[in-house]
């Protein structure tokens, strides 16, 4: 096989060729800026209408406009293709680009609608909506390289289950988004496509592993994207980019036909597919639409729990408040964000806040790492070696993890025994306090400088237990978020090291502050309902 | 630890002491008879009312009578305790007996009802209904020995999840039922409690592993029981005893707190808990009641799929007909039963029969055995050795299986890869023909002579794929079911050996003939609806 650098040079050139010439922006557009969010406004590529379409609606509102015929599918698709092209030039968030196919499909959708005897009644629920997906979802006719040179130029013979389902639901897929080498780090950086930048602050990470999606959404090159999450890979980029992100219970959203680069047949802690969006109601829209869609017909790995049209109204929500996970002390802005939210909720008669502590996170985290490395990491290295790829910095930083030798079948069963015990303990936590959700930070920090995100205890706990979890943006770093003494890190040297990453509001300018809401396993609908109520209270949505 | 024979002698004496003296029947009652079904009628233990209660109602009808106040909970409970005591004396089907506790609970239920301001509206759905459970379900204060001497005299400190749930739903638990040493054979025979006989024909097996339950239901010492099934352990005794039995998708019915005697932490092919009953509508009643009950609150292992109140009416059901599994040729009575059913259905305008073939059952069966023996069988032997137990004959017959050395983590993952492929293939089978269910034999034979049931390909396939499957009785062996030439066994020497087990209607007198209906994974409610329609057509229910 050829060297990865040769493959990457060709691949990147090919990708560039997919952006029409008149959609190119001046290379100087982002010069000296660390916050790039304003650039799509005045770069000259989008018309006023296209700027309006991409700026002023979430997916729910766009679907209303599409359904009403106020925007055509082609118009909306072209607008998001253009804005995604701009985003790509600014932050390198895309992998596969198929704008031409998408616009052609949108044209067909419009034509079919014109020719239909009863146009509006027969439209599928996502009719005409552009949706972006992480690179690991197979899309027929395009690579599923996951950023590895060894898988470049191998077009997928068929759609992943979710891609096929989204198309049947009327959506338009137009691009795939960037991710880290190995899909296991907090920086979406690989040797095939390079690094995705954070458009809010280019000195901070865009997050991973679904970081391309996060950056694309922040720039509104998409309003609805799909990622995967086995330790935080939807929620970490949601935090970094200030968007909404849901990790559903495993299998609720079809995961079949997703390439993960782990040993085939691996079980234990499983990856989950889920939505990323600019509003809470779009998260609910996605979840509801998928859960109503008989996913089992698309995916033999699906856990096809039907949407139950549960009554979302409760007299009084019971919310468990977790201030820290006992391993990492939240940084000053994260503490301020959580306190702000808790204070708002404490002032409500329809919410009760119950302070709780998370049991045994240290042991759980160790076991989570053991699940990730059941067979060691040789399989990764073998894939990298095919084209001579070295490790990207964020993966090289995980060297201790990569050195874990793996375990035996007996060792695997022992992990399962401990997890079954933890599952009982955490069920008690939920049930005995009759919780509707747990409210906690999604991480001990906001987006951090490039290649320094190493902590997934706040997110990974819920992968270990397979609980659904939603990230909701609530604020951003402000001048008041001064550093404080590192002695405030309560849990030892590693905590102090991570706590020390926060160097004050100047370095962290515009970094979003988010909360995480966690529901019980398979109660994804109930969590979405609870999150919608709380988001309404917190963010006035 | 003491020798198993000493423990067993004490345990059996203790069990006998739980049956009141005036519930004892003459030891001559069953003398020379092979069919014992008539004995409860005229043994003198049950009053006319008790005979009526236990003979003429299924659970659905009993619940109506209980709700209407026509029978008291105590009256119904006492009637079933008596009849179960008679059944125990006839076929040795019980393990733990707690009639006194059950009658006391029933009395309390009656008293609470009398004292309630609005009695009928507040009754839980299983109010006052006696339910029997397999020994492996923990019931607080009583052993969960699973027939192993090493676990005798260790009362369970808490209820299994299902026992707790059933009690909260208003049911009365009154006894636990017999099973094989290891819970892995087709004969419910162990050194602690001995062998359960088949009350329809004592020369044939009562089946396993939930054979005590099957025999108890056949004698109407219970109308609703619960078993577990990892290869056919609900369906095989349903076949042997001519009752209805459902193996749900794993986790749909709570399995937490069930003792299986395999290595802790084992995953792969999992045991499923499910109902056994005397009518199809009782199977639906159980499934509906459990699925409506927020099982996740009881069991951290539950897959809590809510009952969807699906519309059970379809214009035309599409039923895939499987005549054999390509490994074992159905015996003459099984062929006749399936043909009879298929002919009835072919004559209907509301059913379409689509002949199908099951792909790759041979490889699947080999892999199923590999899943059963991931870590070999040392763990079994260690448990037996604690009290010096030898293997019962039906387990000794599995010596080749017990000799499998187990596999590695890599070997386990390879099994998972093949199963994922099979799951895709079988999804296509279901989806591409738009099937509502598969109709097939539950085994290549009816109940067979003691210790000769070795074949679980017809049932185990659905454990491997985790598809729900229901056994429905449709006929019994009749004079017309002559043996035919062994050359009719189409699939080789092993097939011929099993085919040769059928020695004609005299030896197999009164053996039930059943069919199996199979649905898609997690579509348990849809399968129950389809089965109810077909049972109505076939059996006029």
Tab-separated table of C-alpha atoms in Angstrom, chain A residues 158 257 263-267 294 296-306 308 374-375 407-410 412-414 416-417 420 423-424 427 430-431 434-435 520-523, chain B residues 158 263-267 294 296-306 308 374-375 406-410 412-414 416-417 420 423-424 427 430-431 434-435 520-523:
chain	number	residue	atom	x	y	z
A	158	UNK	CA	-24.291	0.263	0.489
A	257	UNK	CA	-23.090	0.020	8.938
A	263	UNK	CA	-11.707	-5.620	16.497
A	264	UNK	CA	-14.817	-7.090	14.791
A	265	UNK	CA	-17.189	-8.800	17.201
A	266	UNK	CA	-16.165	-6.655	20.164
A	267	UNK	CA	-18.921	-6.293	22.742
A	294	UNK	CA	-39.549	0.756	12.825
A	296	UNK	CA	-35.598	-2.955	13.184
A	297	UNK	CA	-36.496	-3.172	9.514
A	298	UNK	CA	-33.247	-1.321	8.717
A	299	UNK	CA	-30.797	-2.697	11.212
A	300	UNK	CA	-30.364	-6.131	12.741
A	301	UNK	CA	-28.460	-4.493	15.612
A	302	UNK	CA	-31.267	-2.048	16.489
A	303	UNK	CA	-32.996	-1.999	19.864
A	304	UNK	CA	-36.305	-0.950	18.407
A	305	UNK	CA	-38.108	0.781	21.254
A	306	UNK	CA	-41.165	2.538	19.871
A	308	UNK	CA	-44.642	6.005	23.240
A	374	UNK	CA	-10.258	-5.896	25.753
A	375	UNK	CA	-7.858	-7.056	23.055
A	407	UNK	CA	-7.573	-9.418	28.870
A	408	UNK	CA	-8.921	-12.944	28.759
A	409	UNK	CA	-12.461	-14.225	28.403
A	410	UNK	CA	-12.486	-14.707	32.159
A	412	UNK	CA	-14.052	-9.947	30.380
A	413	UNK	CA	-16.666	-11.858	32.386
A	414	UNK	CA	-15.281	-10.368	35.596
A	416	UNK	CA	-19.389	-7.889	33.317
A	417	UNK	CA	-19.962	-9.021	36.903
A	420	UNK	CA	-23.941	-5.756	36.709
A	423	UNK	CA	-26.042	-1.261	37.266
A	424	UNK	CA	-27.960	-2.343	40.379
A	427	UNK	CA	-30.755	1.790	39.385
A	430	UNK	CA	-32.477	6.596	40.180
A	431	UNK	CA	-35.393	4.679	41.614
A	434	UNK	CA	-37.580	8.756	41.974
A	435	UNK	CA	-35.372	10.873	39.694
A	520	UNK	CA	-32.338	5.922	32.775
A	521	UNK	CA	-31.441	3.216	30.262
A	522	UNK	CA	-33.972	2.906	27.431
A	523	UNK	CA	-36.027	5.780	28.866
B	158	UNK	CA	-34.558	-11.097	48.523
B	263	UNK	CA	-19.985	-18.693	35.133
B	264	UNK	CA	-20.919	-15.222	36.456
B	265	UNK	CA	-20.604	-12.499	33.848
B	266	UNK	CA	-21.239	-14.833	30.925
B	267	UNK	CA	-22.769	-13.078	27.941
B	294	UNK	CA	-42.148	-0.352	33.989
B	296	UNK	CA	-36.813	-1.241	34.537
B	297	UNK	CA	-37.738	-0.124	38.029
B	298	UNK	CA	-37.391	-3.735	39.165
B	299	UNK	CA	-34.471	-5.024	37.190
B	300	UNK	CA	-31.253	-3.403	36.027
B	301	UNK	CA	-30.982	-6.116	33.339
B	302	UNK	CA	-34.438	-5.457	31.873
B	303	UNK	CA	-34.982	-4.372	28.288
B	304	UNK	CA	-38.012	-2.291	29.130
B	305	UNK	CA	-40.007	-2.140	25.917
B	306	UNK	CA	-43.423	-0.690	26.664
B	308	UNK	CA	-47.716	-0.341	22.554
B	374	UNK	CA	-17.488	-20.373	26.272
B	375	UNK	CA	-15.551	-21.345	29.382
B	406	UNK	CA	-14.090	-23.387	25.930
B	407	UNK	CA	-12.647	-20.591	23.875
B	408	UNK	CA	-10.666	-17.376	24.047
B	409	UNK	CA	-11.815	-13.771	23.952
B	410	UNK	CA	-10.880	-13.744	20.272
B	412	UNK	CA	-15.854	-15.265	21.439
B	413	UNK	CA	-15.577	-12.194	19.204
B	414	UNK	CA	-15.437	-14.451	16.145
B	416	UNK	CA	-20.186	-12.550	17.569
B	417	UNK	CA	-19.093	-11.680	14.033
B	420	UNK	CA	-24.059	-10.518	13.373
B	423	UNK	CA	-28.779	-11.653	12.149
B	424	UNK	CA	-28.578	-9.727	8.881
B	427	UNK	CA	-33.665	-9.950	9.127
B	430	UNK	CA	-38.367	-11.594	7.723
B	431	UNK	CA	-38.368	-8.234	6.004
B	434	UNK	CA	-42.835	-9.031	5.012
B	435	UNK	CA	-43.549	-11.880	7.428
B	520	UNK	CA	-38.886	-10.731	15.083
B	521	UNK	CA	-36.580	-9.584	17.887
B	522	UNK	CA	-38.283	-7.197	20.317
B	523	UNK	CA	-41.561	-7.435	18.378
